[in-house]
Short mmCIF file of C-alpha atoms and ligand atoms in Angstrom, two decimals:
data_model
loop_
_atom_site.label_atom_id
_atom_site.label_comp_id
_atom_site.label_asym_id
_atom_site.label_seq_id
_atom_site.Cartn_x
_atom_site.Cartn_y
_atom_site.Cartn_z
CA MET A 27 17.49 34.99 26.14
CA SER A 28 15.22 32.28 28.07
CA GLU A 29 16.09 34.24 31.34
CA VAL A 30 14.34 37.44 29.51
CA ARG A 31 11.49 35.45 28.32
CA PHE A 32 10.46 33.86 31.59
CA THR A 33 10.71 36.74 33.46
CA PHE A 34 9.10 39.19 30.85
CA ASP A 35 6.55 41.64 32.05
CA VAL A 36 5.16 42.21 28.86
CA ALA A 37 2.52 46.12 30.20
CA SER A 38 5.95 47.38 32.37
CA PHE A 39 7.29 46.53 28.70
CA VAL A 40 5.29 48.13 26.83
CA ARG A 41 4.73 51.38 29.38
CA ARG A 42 8.45 52.10 29.12
CA ALA A 43 9.07 51.54 26.15
CA VAL A 44 6.26 53.85 25.18
CA GLU A 45 8.26 56.73 27.12
CA GLU A 46 11.72 55.78 26.12
CA VAL A 47 10.18 57.21 22.94
CA LYS A 48 9.33 60.13 24.03
CA ALA A 49 12.66 61.48 25.45
CA ILE A 50 13.94 60.43 22.82
CA VAL A 51 12.05 62.01 20.25
CA GLY A 52 10.36 65.04 21.78
CA ASP A 53 8.57 67.23 19.73
CA GLU A 54 10.24 65.73 16.22
CA LYS A 55 9.03 63.85 13.65
CA ALA A 56 9.63 59.56 13.38
CA ILE A 57 9.50 58.04 10.53
CA ALA A 58 9.74 53.97 11.35
CA ALA A 59 10.77 51.49 9.16
CA CYS A 60 7.76 48.59 8.04
CA SER A 61 7.60 45.93 6.70
CA GLY A 62 4.61 43.62 7.40
CA GLY A 63 6.62 41.25 9.46
CA VAL A 64 5.64 41.15 13.25
CA ASP A 65 9.34 42.78 14.73
CA SER A 66 8.79 45.76 12.00
CA THR A 67 4.84 46.51 12.78
CA VAL A 68 5.15 46.35 16.74
CA SER A 69 8.42 48.95 16.67
CA ALA A 70 5.96 51.48 15.20
CA ILE A 71 3.30 50.87 17.36
CA ILE A 72 4.78 51.35 19.98
CA ALA A 73 6.31 54.77 18.03
CA LYS A 74 3.02 55.15 16.70
CA LEU A 75 1.28 54.74 21.29
CA SER A 76 4.68 57.34 22.12
CA ILE A 77 4.06 60.31 19.97
CA GLY A 78 1.80 59.34 17.20
CA ASP A 79 0.88 61.65 14.06
CA LYS A 80 4.53 62.33 14.30
CA LEU A 81 4.97 58.74 13.64
CA LYS A 82 5.45 57.88 9.57
CA ALA A 83 5.12 54.69 8.45
CA VAL A 84 7.38 53.56 5.69
CA TYR A 85 6.79 50.83 4.05
CA VAL A 86 10.60 50.10 0.90
CA ASP A 87 9.66 47.70 -1.95
CA ASP A 88 12.12 47.73 -2.88
CA GLY A 89 11.86 44.97 -6.11
CA PHE A 90 12.36 41.79 -3.53
CA ARG A 91 9.40 40.49 -1.56
CA ARG A 92 6.34 38.92 -2.55
CA ARG A 93 3.89 38.50 -4.80
CA SER A 94 1.36 41.26 -4.28
CA GLU A 95 2.86 42.00 -0.34
CA PRO A 96 3.57 45.74 -1.05
CA GLU A 97 -0.13 46.59 -1.40
CA TYR A 98 -1.01 43.93 1.09
CA VAL A 99 1.05 45.36 3.91
CA VAL A 100 0.55 49.68 3.03
CA GLU A 101 -3.23 48.36 3.93
CA LEU A 102 -2.48 45.87 6.04
CA LEU A 103 -1.42 48.73 8.42
CA ARG A 104 -3.12 51.52 7.65
CA ARG A 105 -6.29 49.46 9.09
CA LEU A 106 -4.45 49.86 11.94
CA GLY A 107 -4.43 52.75 11.99
CA LEU A 108 -0.88 54.01 10.48
CA ASN A 109 -0.04 56.52 8.13
CA VAL A 110 1.82 54.80 5.80
CA ALA A 111 3.77 55.74 2.50
CA LEU A 112 4.67 53.21 -0.13
CA VAL A 113 8.38 53.74 -1.42
CA ASP A 114 9.25 51.98 -5.07
CA ALA A 115 12.86 52.12 -3.72
CA LYS A 116 12.82 48.94 -7.29
CA GLU A 117 15.07 50.30 -9.35
CA GLU A 118 17.40 50.82 -6.90
CA PHE A 119 17.88 48.71 -5.56
CA TYR A 120 18.53 46.88 -8.14
CA GLU A 121 20.93 48.65 -9.04
CA ALA A 122 23.08 48.21 -6.35
CA VAL A 123 23.06 44.53 -6.39
CA ARG A 124 22.96 43.70 -9.72
CA GLY A 125 26.10 41.38 -10.49
CA LEU A 126 27.12 40.61 -7.03
CA LYS A 127 27.35 37.22 -6.79
CA ASP A 128 28.85 36.91 -3.00
CA ALA A 129 26.88 36.63 -0.11
CA GLU A 130 27.39 39.46 1.99
CA GLU A 131 28.19 41.97 -1.02
CA LYS A 132 25.01 41.63 -1.64
CA ARG A 133 24.14 41.61 2.48
CA LYS A 134 25.84 44.81 2.42
CA GLU A 135 25.05 46.31 -1.20
CA PHE A 136 21.12 46.43 0.55
CA ARG A 137 21.42 47.33 3.63
CA HIS A 138 24.23 50.22 2.04
CA ALA A 139 20.34 50.84 -0.38
CA PHE A 140 18.21 50.53 2.05
CA TYR A 141 19.68 53.37 5.44
CA LYS A 142 19.65 55.60 1.27
CA VAL A 143 15.98 55.10 0.96
CA LEU A 144 15.16 55.66 4.24
CA SER A 145 17.38 58.46 4.64
CA LYS A 146 15.68 60.00 2.33
CA ALA A 147 11.98 60.44 2.94
CA ALA A 148 13.01 60.93 6.29
CA HIS A 149 14.26 64.01 5.85
CA GLU A 150 11.76 64.11 3.18
CA VAL A 151 9.26 64.46 5.87
CA GLY A 152 11.96 67.01 8.42
CA ALA A 153 12.49 62.97 10.25
CA ARG A 154 15.53 62.67 12.01
CA PHE A 155 14.61 59.30 14.07
CA LEU A 156 14.02 55.67 12.29
CA VAL A 157 11.95 53.74 14.64
CA GLN A 158 13.04 49.93 13.72
CA GLY A 159 12.35 46.47 14.21
CA THR A 160 15.28 44.75 15.13
CA ILE A 161 15.11 42.38 17.43
CA ALA A 162 17.85 40.43 19.04
CA SER A 163 18.06 36.88 17.14
CA ASP A 164 19.86 39.96 14.28
CA VAL A 165 21.56 41.45 16.93
CA VAL A 166 23.98 38.45 17.58
CA GLU A 167 23.59 36.58 14.59
CA ALA A 168 25.30 40.56 13.19
CA VAL A 169 27.63 40.61 15.74
CA LYS A 170 29.05 37.42 15.90
CA GLY A 171 29.18 37.98 11.99
CA VAL A 172 27.34 35.10 10.86
CA LYS A 173 25.64 37.69 8.15
CA THR A 174 25.09 40.99 7.80
CA GLN A 175 21.98 41.74 9.19
CA HIS A 176 20.15 44.59 6.22
CA ASN A 177 18.94 46.42 9.80
CA VAL A 178 22.30 46.67 12.21
CA LEU A 179 24.16 49.14 12.13
CA VAL A 180 25.30 50.38 15.54
CA GLN A 181 25.98 47.29 16.70
CA VAL A 182 28.32 46.45 14.01
CA GLY A 183 30.42 49.66 14.49
CA LEU A 184 28.60 51.55 12.08
CA ASP A 185 26.67 54.96 12.53
CA PRO A 186 23.39 55.86 11.19
CA ARG A 187 24.55 59.85 11.60
CA ALA A 188 26.13 58.41 8.07
CA TYR A 189 23.21 58.64 6.49
CA GLY A 190 21.57 61.48 9.14
CA LEU A 191 19.76 58.98 10.61
CA GLU A 192 19.52 58.41 14.43
CA VAL A 193 18.24 55.21 14.77
CA ILE A 194 15.39 53.79 17.94
CA GLU A 195 15.22 50.00 18.52
CA PRO A 196 12.30 49.37 20.72
CA LEU A 197 12.84 46.21 20.39
CA LYS A 198 16.13 45.43 20.19
CA GLU A 199 17.29 43.11 23.66
CA LEU A 200 13.96 40.27 22.85
CA TYR A 201 13.39 37.13 20.64
CA LYS A 202 10.26 36.85 18.23
CA PRO A 203 8.19 34.56 21.05
CA GLN A 204 7.89 37.59 23.91
CA VAL A 205 7.92 40.35 20.23
CA ARG A 206 4.73 37.12 19.74
CA GLU A 207 3.87 38.15 23.34
CA LEU A 208 3.52 42.06 22.36
CA ALA A 209 1.79 42.19 19.49
CA ASP A 210 -1.28 39.91 21.33
CA TYR A 211 -1.72 42.37 24.56
CA LEU A 212 -1.57 45.42 21.44
CA GLY A 213 -4.51 43.86 19.33
CA LEU A 214 -2.77 43.27 16.35
CA PRO A 215 -3.98 40.52 14.38
CA PRO A 216 -3.07 37.06 13.85
CA GLU A 217 -1.51 38.14 10.31
CA ILE A 218 1.05 40.48 12.20
CA SER A 219 1.44 38.34 15.24
CA ASN A 220 1.79 34.91 13.52
CA ARG A 221 3.52 35.88 10.25
CA MET A 222 6.24 34.14 9.31
CA PRO A 223 9.17 35.05 9.47
CA PHE A 224 10.43 37.45 5.91
CA PRO A 225 14.76 38.02 5.94
CA GLY A 226 14.69 42.01 5.09
CA PRO A 227 16.57 41.59 1.64
CA GLY A 228 14.22 39.24 0.78
CA LEU A 229 13.71 37.26 -2.43
CA LEU A 230 17.16 37.90 -3.24
CA ILE A 231 18.87 36.36 -0.10
CA ARG A 232 16.68 32.87 -1.88
CA VAL A 233 18.53 33.50 -5.14
CA VAL A 234 21.82 31.86 -4.25
CA GLY A 235 24.56 34.00 -5.96
CA GLY A 236 24.10 36.37 -8.88
CA VAL A 237 20.82 37.49 -9.01
CA THR A 238 18.90 38.31 -12.07
CA LEU A 239 15.33 39.50 -12.70
CA GLU A 240 14.48 36.72 -14.41
CA LYS A 241 15.64 34.84 -11.13
CA VAL A 242 14.08 36.88 -8.70
CA GLU A 243 10.51 35.69 -10.25
CA ILE A 244 11.05 32.00 -10.02
CA VAL A 245 11.97 31.95 -6.80
CA ARG A 246 8.73 34.71 -5.45
CA LYS A 247 6.52 31.47 -8.04
CA ALA A 248 7.65 28.89 -6.33
CA THR A 249 6.77 31.53 -2.94
CA ASP A 250 3.44 30.49 -3.47
CA ILE A 251 3.07 27.25 -4.37
CA VAL A 252 5.76 26.63 -1.38
CA GLU A 253 3.42 28.62 0.75
CA GLU A 254 0.05 27.80 -0.64
CA GLU A 255 1.48 23.23 0.40
CA THR A 256 2.54 24.20 3.57
CA LYS A 257 -0.55 26.65 5.07
CA GLY A 258 -1.32 24.25 6.99
CA LEU A 259 1.92 22.40 8.68
CA LYS A 260 1.99 25.52 11.52
CA ALA A 261 6.10 25.23 10.59
CA PHE A 262 7.77 28.49 11.53
CA GLN A 263 9.89 28.63 8.05
CA ALA A 264 8.55 27.43 4.13
CA PHE A 265 9.78 28.91 1.31
CA PRO A 266 12.15 27.83 -1.70
CA VAL A 267 15.75 28.83 -2.69
CA LEU A 268 17.35 28.59 -5.85
CA LEU A 269 20.29 27.39 -6.61
CA LYS A 270 22.95 28.40 -8.02
CA GLY A 271 23.85 25.78 -10.72
CA LYS A 272 21.86 24.08 -13.47
CA ALA A 273 20.95 20.74 -13.88
CA THR A 274 19.33 18.30 -16.61
CA GLY A 275 16.48 17.03 -16.95
CA MET A 276 13.46 16.22 -19.66
CA VAL A 277 10.29 17.69 -20.04
CA ASN A 278 8.49 15.41 -23.30
CA TRP A 279 11.73 13.41 -23.35
CA ARG A 280 12.98 15.96 -24.85
CA ARG A 281 16.47 17.34 -23.20
CA ALA A 282 16.41 20.49 -20.49
CA TYR A 283 19.49 22.04 -17.94
CA GLY A 284 16.91 23.62 -15.78
CA TYR A 285 17.56 25.43 -12.41
CA ILE A 286 17.62 23.54 -8.97
CA ILE A 287 14.81 24.42 -5.91
CA ALA A 288 15.78 23.36 -2.38
CA ILE A 289 13.19 23.64 0.06
CA ARG A 290 13.40 24.63 3.28
CA ILE A 291 11.36 24.62 6.44
CA VAL A 292 12.05 24.88 9.65
CA GLU A 293 10.65 24.83 13.73
CA SER A 294 12.24 26.85 15.36
CA GLU A 295 11.30 29.58 18.76
CA ASP A 296 13.44 32.29 18.26
CA ALA A 297 15.27 31.66 14.81
CA MET A 298 18.29 30.96 16.51
CA THR A 299 18.74 27.29 16.27
CA ALA A 300 16.30 25.14 14.13
CA SER A 301 15.05 21.81 13.13
CA ALA A 302 13.71 20.66 9.43
CA LYS A 303 10.83 20.12 10.16
CA GLU A 304 9.19 16.18 8.61
CA ILE A 305 7.15 16.90 6.89
CA PRO A 306 4.43 14.67 5.35
CA TYR A 307 5.96 12.91 1.93
CA GLY A 308 2.54 13.05 -0.66
CA VAL A 309 3.29 17.34 0.58
CA LEU A 310 6.69 17.55 -0.49
CA LYS A 311 6.55 15.61 -3.45
CA ARG A 312 3.26 18.45 -4.56
CA ILE A 313 5.51 21.20 -4.69
CA ALA A 314 7.91 19.78 -6.20
CA LYS A 315 5.57 18.64 -8.87
CA ARG A 316 3.89 21.41 -8.60
CA ILE A 317 6.88 23.50 -8.99
CA ILE A 318 8.51 21.78 -11.69
CA GLU A 319 4.87 22.36 -14.17
CA GLU A 320 3.78 25.43 -12.87
CA VAL A 321 7.19 27.44 -12.91
CA PRO A 322 8.79 27.53 -16.22
CA GLY A 323 13.38 26.61 -15.48
CA VAL A 324 13.42 24.16 -13.21
CA VAL A 325 14.01 20.62 -13.60
CA ARG A 326 15.21 19.58 -10.66
CA VAL A 327 13.19 20.02 -6.67
CA LEU A 328 15.08 19.67 -3.50
CA TYR A 329 14.50 19.24 0.08
CA ASP A 330 16.97 20.48 2.68
CA VAL A 331 16.96 18.54 6.07
CA THR A 332 19.85 20.10 8.02
CA ASP A 333 19.24 21.76 11.48
CA LYS A 334 20.28 24.92 12.21
CA PRO A 335 23.18 24.91 13.29
CA PRO A 336 25.33 23.69 10.99
CA ALA A 337 23.02 24.89 8.78
CA THR A 338 21.81 29.20 9.03
CA ILE A 339 17.63 29.43 7.83
CA GLU A 340 18.74 30.91 4.36
CA PHE A 341 20.78 29.74 2.00
CA GLU A 342 22.40 33.15 2.37
P1 XMP L 230 19.55 32.46 9.88
O1 XMP L 230 19.51 32.65 8.40
O2 XMP L 230 20.69 33.60 10.34
O3 XMP L 230 17.76 33.84 10.14
O4 XMP L 230 19.34 31.46 10.53
C1 XMP L 230 17.30 33.81 11.33
C2 XMP L 230 16.31 34.51 11.49
O5 XMP L 230 16.68 36.07 10.47
C3 XMP L 230 15.94 35.91 9.58
N1 XMP L 230 16.77 36.77 8.80
C4 XMP L 230 16.91 38.25 8.72
N2 XMP L 230 16.36 39.35 9.13
N3 XMP L 230 17.32 40.78 8.76
C5 XMP L 230 16.44 40.00 8.96
O6 XMP L 230 15.46 40.54 9.14
C6 XMP L 230 17.92 39.69 7.79
O7 XMP L 230 19.12 40.82 7.18
C7 XMP L 230 17.98 39.31 7.71
N4 XMP L 230 18.56 37.62 7.64
C8 XMP L 230 17.60 36.34 7.65
C9 XMP L 230 15.63 34.99 8.74
O8 XMP L 230 14.41 34.44 8.12
C10 XMP L 230 15.68 33.24 10.00
O9 XMP L 230 14.46 34.42 10.71
#
């Protein structure tokens, strides 16, 4: 990966990628799966430069996004000149993962729902090409079997044609720092180029084990708090995770048996390795206090000090 980083020529990469997309799509149409993250946005902009109005961007609301994220992202992408549709697939995704407890099963069912929804969106506009923002770290982890990635099919032996799609992955050989360089080169705003990575399956994999709407809402509220309180820290990622079990606590001197939240704040360059960030104790205490006070049902907050490896960044 470091070889790519040191020899990376942004201008010629863009020129080549634009030509490649044009050569593949020809006179046909394509959709671009957009999450608002830097990887998918850069991919969509490259495709837009390549095929212009024959590209339709699609933002899938799977119900596992952060608060107000769908509306915010769609507006942001429109301001970049992309023609974006917001697809509300919350029910479909929830049905797909309801009752599942195993991390890999959850990820696989999410991936299946993701491509089903995109397939429908593509066929509605008469497209068979799907542009997606898969990057090298996603591919490496999926191929090594560390975890199923929501946006990796071909490299793990699956055929996108099963969904009636051909995938185009302009960034599949790049790591995050190069993608951020591309974003700057393409003139994307800092809200995009510096955006904190958020996993494709979103809050689904930040509820460890079986997911319920109540648990998703708990982790969503805690996410607001962690993001607010860590804004100034410049961490690679900072987020809460709702753990599986419950613990004893007390509220107003009465027994409260409730949920446990772990806070994960890491430094990383490219997500391949990461270190747990040293956080001022006052910040951690404030996060814990706010979560206990503002997120009903949570009685305990922990800080994860494990590096990657051996832990991964996400818990699932
Ligand atoms: P892990 O947990 O594998 O995460 O150390 C490495 C980076 O990838 C993000 N992540 C994902 N991104 N689809 C994605 O697009 C996924 O399925 C996925 N799983 C993890 C994670 O947030 C971190 O930045």
